[in-house]
mmCIF file of C-alpha atoms in Angstrom:
data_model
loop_
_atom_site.group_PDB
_atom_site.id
_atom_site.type_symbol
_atom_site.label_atom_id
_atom_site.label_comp_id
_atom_site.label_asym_id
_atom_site.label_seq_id
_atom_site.Cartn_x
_atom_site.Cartn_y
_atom_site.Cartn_z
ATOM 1 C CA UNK A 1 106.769 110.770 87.146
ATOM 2 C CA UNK A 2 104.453 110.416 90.024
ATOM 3 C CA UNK A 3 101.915 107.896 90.992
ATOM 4 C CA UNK A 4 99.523 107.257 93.919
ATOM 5 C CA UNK A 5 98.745 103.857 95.381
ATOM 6 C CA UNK A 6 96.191 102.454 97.653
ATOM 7 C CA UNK A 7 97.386 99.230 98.787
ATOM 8 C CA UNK A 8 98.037 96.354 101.014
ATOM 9 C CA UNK A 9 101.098 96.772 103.018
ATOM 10 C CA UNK A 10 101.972 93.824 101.576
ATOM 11 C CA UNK A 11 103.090 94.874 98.668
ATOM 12 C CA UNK A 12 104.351 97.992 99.875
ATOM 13 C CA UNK A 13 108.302 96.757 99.736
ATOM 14 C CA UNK A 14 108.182 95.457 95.635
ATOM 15 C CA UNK A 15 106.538 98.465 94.954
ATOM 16 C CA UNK A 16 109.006 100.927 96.243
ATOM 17 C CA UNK A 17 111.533 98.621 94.644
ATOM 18 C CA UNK A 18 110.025 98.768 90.934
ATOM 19 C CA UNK A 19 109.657 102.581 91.506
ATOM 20 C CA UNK A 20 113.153 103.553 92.424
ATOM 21 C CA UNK A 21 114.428 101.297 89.295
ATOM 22 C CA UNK A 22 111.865 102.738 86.968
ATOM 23 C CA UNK A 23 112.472 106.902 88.508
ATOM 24 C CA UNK A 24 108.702 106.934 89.415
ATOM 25 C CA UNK A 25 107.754 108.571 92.761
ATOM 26 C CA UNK A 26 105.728 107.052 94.933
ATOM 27 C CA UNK A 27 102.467 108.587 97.068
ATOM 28 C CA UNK A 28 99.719 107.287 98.825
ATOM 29 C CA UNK A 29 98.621 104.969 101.382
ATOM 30 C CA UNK A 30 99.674 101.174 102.407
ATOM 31 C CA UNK A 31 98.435 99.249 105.114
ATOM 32 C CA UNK A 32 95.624 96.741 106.125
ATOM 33 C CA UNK A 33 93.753 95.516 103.305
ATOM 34 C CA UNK A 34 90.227 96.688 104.890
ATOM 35 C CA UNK A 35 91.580 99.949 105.950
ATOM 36 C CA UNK A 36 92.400 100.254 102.130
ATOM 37 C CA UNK A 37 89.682 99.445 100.513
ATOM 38 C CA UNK A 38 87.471 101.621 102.611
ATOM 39 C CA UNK A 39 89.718 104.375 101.965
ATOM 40 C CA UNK A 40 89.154 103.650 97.820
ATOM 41 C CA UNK A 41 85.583 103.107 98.232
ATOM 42 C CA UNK A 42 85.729 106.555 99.823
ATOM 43 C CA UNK A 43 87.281 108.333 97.290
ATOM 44 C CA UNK A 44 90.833 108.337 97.971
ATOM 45 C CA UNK A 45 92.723 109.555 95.056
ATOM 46 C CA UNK A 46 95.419 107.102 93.568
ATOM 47 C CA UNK A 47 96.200 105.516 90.207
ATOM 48 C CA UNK A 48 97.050 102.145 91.354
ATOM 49 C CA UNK A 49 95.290 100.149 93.400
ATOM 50 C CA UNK A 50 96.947 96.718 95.112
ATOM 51 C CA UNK A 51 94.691 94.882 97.022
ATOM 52 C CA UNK A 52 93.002 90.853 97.521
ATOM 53 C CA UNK A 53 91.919 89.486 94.255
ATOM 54 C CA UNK A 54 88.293 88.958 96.011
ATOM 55 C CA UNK A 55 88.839 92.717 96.926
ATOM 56 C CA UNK A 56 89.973 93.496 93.216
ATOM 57 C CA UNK A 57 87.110 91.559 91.695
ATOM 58 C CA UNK A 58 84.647 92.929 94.117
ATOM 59 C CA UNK A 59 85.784 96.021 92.570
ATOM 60 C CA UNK A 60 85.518 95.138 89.504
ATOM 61 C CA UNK A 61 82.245 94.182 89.479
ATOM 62 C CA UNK A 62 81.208 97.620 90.596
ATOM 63 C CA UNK A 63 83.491 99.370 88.000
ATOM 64 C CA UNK A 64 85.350 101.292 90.308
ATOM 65 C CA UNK A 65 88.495 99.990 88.712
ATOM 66 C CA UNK A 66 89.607 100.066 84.925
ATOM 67 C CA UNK A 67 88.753 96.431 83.012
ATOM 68 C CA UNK A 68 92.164 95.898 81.669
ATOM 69 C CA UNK A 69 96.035 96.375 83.415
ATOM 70 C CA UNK A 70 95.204 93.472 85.957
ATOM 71 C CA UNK A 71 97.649 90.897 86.753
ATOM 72 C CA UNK A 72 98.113 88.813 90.010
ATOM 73 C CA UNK A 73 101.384 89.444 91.760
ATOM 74 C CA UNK A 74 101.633 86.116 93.682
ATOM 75 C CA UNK A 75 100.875 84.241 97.111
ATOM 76 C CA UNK A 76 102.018 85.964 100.141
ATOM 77 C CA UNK A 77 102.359 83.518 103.202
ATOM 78 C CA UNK A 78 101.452 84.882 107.076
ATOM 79 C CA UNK A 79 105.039 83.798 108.313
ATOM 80 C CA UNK A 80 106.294 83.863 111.992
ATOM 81 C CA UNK A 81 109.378 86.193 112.812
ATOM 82 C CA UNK A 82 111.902 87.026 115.306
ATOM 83 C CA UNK A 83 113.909 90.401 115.940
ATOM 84 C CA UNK A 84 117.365 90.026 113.776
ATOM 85 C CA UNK A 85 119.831 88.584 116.080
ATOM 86 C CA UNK A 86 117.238 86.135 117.951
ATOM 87 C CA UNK A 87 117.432 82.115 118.162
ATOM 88 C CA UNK A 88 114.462 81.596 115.429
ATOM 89 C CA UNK A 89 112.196 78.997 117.253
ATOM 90 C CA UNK A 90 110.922 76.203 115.911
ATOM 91 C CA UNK A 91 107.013 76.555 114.375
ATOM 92 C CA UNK A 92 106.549 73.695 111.657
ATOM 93 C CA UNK A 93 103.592 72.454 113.817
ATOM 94 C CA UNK A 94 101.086 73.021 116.651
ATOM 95 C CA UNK A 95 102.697 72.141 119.554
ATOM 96 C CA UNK A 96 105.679 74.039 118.738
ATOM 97 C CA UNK A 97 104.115 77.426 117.381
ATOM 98 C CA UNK A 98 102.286 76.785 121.206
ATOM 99 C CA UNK A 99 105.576 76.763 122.831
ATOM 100 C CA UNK A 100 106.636 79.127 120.806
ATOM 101 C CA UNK A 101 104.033 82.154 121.437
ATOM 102 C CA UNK A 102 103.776 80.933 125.113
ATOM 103 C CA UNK A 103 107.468 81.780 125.497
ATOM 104 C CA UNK A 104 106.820 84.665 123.621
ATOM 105 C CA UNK A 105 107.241 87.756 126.514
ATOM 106 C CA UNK A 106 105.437 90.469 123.360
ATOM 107 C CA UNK A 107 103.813 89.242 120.564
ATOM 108 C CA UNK A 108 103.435 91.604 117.413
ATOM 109 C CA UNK A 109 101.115 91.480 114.806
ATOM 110 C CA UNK A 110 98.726 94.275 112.611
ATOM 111 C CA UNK A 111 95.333 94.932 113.487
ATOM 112 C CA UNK A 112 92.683 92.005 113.609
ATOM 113 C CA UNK A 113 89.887 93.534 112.250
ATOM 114 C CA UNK A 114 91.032 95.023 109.016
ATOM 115 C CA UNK A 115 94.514 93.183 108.138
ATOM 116 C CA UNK A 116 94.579 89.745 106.541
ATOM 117 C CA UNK A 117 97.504 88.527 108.566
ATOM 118 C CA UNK A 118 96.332 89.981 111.694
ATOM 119 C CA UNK A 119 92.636 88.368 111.758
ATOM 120 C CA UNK A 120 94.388 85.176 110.909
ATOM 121 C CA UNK A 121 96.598 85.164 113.328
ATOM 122 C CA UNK A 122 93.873 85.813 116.296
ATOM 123 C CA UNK A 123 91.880 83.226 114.587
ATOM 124 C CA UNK A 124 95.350 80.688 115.511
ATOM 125 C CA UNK A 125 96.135 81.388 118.215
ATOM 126 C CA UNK A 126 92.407 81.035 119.336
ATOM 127 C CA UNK A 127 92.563 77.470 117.782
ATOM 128 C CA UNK A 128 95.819 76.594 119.318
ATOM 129 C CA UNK A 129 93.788 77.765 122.930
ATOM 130 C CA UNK A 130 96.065 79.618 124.119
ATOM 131 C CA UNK A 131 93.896 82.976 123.647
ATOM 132 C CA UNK A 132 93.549 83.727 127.283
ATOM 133 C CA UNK A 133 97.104 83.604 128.110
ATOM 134 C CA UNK A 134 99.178 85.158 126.074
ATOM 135 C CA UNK A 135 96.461 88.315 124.976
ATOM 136 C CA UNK A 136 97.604 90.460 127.627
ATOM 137 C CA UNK A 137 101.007 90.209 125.637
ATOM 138 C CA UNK A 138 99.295 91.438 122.054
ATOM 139 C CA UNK A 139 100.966 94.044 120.600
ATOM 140 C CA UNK A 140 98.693 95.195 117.548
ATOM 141 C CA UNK A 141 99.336 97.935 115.031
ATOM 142 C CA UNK A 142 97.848 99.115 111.750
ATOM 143 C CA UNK A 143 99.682 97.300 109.639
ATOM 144 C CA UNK A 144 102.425 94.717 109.253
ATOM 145 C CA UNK A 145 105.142 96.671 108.614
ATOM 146 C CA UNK A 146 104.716 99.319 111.469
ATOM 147 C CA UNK A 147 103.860 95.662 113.671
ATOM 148 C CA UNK A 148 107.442 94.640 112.733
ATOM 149 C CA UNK A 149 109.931 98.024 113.079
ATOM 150 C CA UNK A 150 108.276 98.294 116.496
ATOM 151 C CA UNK A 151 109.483 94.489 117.395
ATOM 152 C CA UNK A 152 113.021 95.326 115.876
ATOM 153 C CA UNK A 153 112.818 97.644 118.718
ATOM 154 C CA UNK A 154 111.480 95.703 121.653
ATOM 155 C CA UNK A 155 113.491 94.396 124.302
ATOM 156 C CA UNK A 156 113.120 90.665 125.958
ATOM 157 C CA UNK A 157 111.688 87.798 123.870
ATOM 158 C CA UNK A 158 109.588 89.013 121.398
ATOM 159 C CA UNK A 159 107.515 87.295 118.569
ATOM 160 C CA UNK A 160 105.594 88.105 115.811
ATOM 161 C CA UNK A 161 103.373 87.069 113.032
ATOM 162 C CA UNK A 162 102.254 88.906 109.472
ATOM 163 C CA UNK A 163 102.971 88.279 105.949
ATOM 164 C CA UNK A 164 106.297 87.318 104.604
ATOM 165 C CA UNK A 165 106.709 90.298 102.416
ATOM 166 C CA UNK A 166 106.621 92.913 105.049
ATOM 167 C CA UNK A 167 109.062 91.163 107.656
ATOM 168 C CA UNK A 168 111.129 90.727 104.395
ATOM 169 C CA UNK A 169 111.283 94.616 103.884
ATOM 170 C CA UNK A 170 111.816 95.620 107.354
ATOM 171 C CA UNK A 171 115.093 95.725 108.968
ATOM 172 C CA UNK A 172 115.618 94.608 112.058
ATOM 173 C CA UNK A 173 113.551 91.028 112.405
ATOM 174 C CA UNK A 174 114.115 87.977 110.524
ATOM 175 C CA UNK A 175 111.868 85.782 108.696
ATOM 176 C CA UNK A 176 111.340 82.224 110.691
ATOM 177 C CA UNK A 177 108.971 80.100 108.463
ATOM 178 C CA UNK A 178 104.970 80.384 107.025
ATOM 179 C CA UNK A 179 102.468 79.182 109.656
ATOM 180 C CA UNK A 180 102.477 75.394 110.099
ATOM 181 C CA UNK A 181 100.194 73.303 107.930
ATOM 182 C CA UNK A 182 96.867 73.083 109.309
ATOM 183 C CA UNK A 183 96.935 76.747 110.716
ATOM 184 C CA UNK A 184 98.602 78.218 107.794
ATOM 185 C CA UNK A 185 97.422 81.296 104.926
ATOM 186 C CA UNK A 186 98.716 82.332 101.332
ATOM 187 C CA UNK A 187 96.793 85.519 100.491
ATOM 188 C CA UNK A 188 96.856 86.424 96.675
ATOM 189 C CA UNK A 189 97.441 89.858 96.055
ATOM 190 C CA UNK A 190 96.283 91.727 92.666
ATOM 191 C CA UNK A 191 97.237 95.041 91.104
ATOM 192 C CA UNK A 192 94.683 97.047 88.964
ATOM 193 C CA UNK A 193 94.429 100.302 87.289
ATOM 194 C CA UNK A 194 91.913 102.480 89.355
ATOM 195 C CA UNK A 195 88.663 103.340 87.036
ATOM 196 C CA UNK A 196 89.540 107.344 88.070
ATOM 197 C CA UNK A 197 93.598 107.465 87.666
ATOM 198 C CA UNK A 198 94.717 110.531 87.029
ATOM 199 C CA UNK A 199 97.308 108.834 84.664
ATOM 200 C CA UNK A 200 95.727 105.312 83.561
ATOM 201 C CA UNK A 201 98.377 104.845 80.880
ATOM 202 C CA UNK A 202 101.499 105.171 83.323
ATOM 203 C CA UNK A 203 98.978 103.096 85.560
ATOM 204 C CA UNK A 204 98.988 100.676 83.682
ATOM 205 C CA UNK A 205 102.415 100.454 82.434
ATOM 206 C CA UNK A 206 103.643 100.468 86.274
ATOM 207 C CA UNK A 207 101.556 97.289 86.371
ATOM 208 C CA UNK A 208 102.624 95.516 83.870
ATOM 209 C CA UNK A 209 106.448 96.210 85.676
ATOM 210 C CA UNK A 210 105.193 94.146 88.506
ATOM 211 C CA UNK A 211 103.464 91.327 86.626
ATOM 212 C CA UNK A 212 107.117 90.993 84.611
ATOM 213 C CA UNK A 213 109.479 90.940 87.701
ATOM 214 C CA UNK A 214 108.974 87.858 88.648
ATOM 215 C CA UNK A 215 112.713 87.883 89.958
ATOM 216 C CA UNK A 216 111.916 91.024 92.089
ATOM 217 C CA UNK A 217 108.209 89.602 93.344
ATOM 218 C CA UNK A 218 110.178 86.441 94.641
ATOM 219 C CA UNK A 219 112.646 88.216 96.000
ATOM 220 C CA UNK A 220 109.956 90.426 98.091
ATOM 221 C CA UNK A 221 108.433 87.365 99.132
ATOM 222 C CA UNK A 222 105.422 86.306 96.417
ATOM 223 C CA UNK A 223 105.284 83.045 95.558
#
């Protein structure tokens, strides 16, 4: 069996993981949540769709997705992380996610205009004002996951910053911790059955695989 997807990167690591359990092949597209959901608003082909819930119930409201098979995967946290191998720094408050980024010689993260973690993550750095200094160090790309295999292969003293799931599913960099209080973000990530699947019954069935492995969506790194 084959499905499509359209959806955040996020979620890109549970869903390959459900898949290869359940023998379904996976095809599509993953990446940065606005990327996506101009992609599905354009037509793009898929039977699942795994985006924001305010993305999902935008969505809904113009019935380009099917009314039932919807269930909330979890909170996803935009977490700090290091290459695998690298002294994690500390970052459980301002002044030491400051040092930390300021140390920083390269500083990954996925594209601030269309990724959730990545227009967070200009947004605090901009409040910790330290924007002019360390932006000649940005290192931006689509998405979170492509942001993190190109730090796993940087040299010097890297940093970087998306959600917890992708570093999770990347080899090569290590998890540090969620943003501090005050500057952190849980995103809430739902999965739908697109209005025009080719296959809305194994749609929705591959849904309700994620909504029941909870184990798995922990795992990942949902919440």
């Amino acid at each position: 069996m084959k499905l499509r997807f359209v959806s955040a990167g996020a979620a890109q690591g549970l869903v390959r993981t459900i898949a290869r359990v359940a023998g379904i092949e996976v095809e599509g597209q993953f990446g940065a949540v606005g990327a996506m959901l101009e992609r599905l608003v354009a037509g793009e082909p898929c039977d699942v769709v795994i985006l924001t819930r305010a993305q999902v119930d935008m969505l809904l409201s113009q019935h380009k997705l099917a009314g039932e098979g919807i269930a909330d995967l979890g909170r996803v946290p935009t977490s700090i992380a290091v290459r695998s191998g690298d002294t994690p720094p500390r970052v459980d408050d301002a002044d030491s996610l400051r040092a930390a980024l300021l140390a920083a010689d390269a500083i990954y993260f996925p594209n601030a205009v269309k990724s959730t973690a990545g227009i967070h993550f200009a947004k605090v750095v901009e409040k910790l004002g330290i924007t002019p200094q360390v932006a000649p160090r940005f290192r931006t790309f689509p998405n979170g996951s492509t942001a993190m295999a190109a730090m796993a292969q940087a040299t010097g003293n890297p940093i970087g910053c998306t959600q917890s799931t992708e570093i999770l599913a990347t080899p090569g960099v290590t998890l540090v911790a969620p943003l501090p209080l005050g500057f952190d973000l849980a995103t809430t990530y739902t999965a739908a059955v697109n209005a025009s699947a080719a296959d809305p019954r194994a749609a929705a069935d591959f849904v309700a695989r994620l909504a029941a492995a909870a184990a798995q969506r922990r795992h990942a790194g949902f919440n």
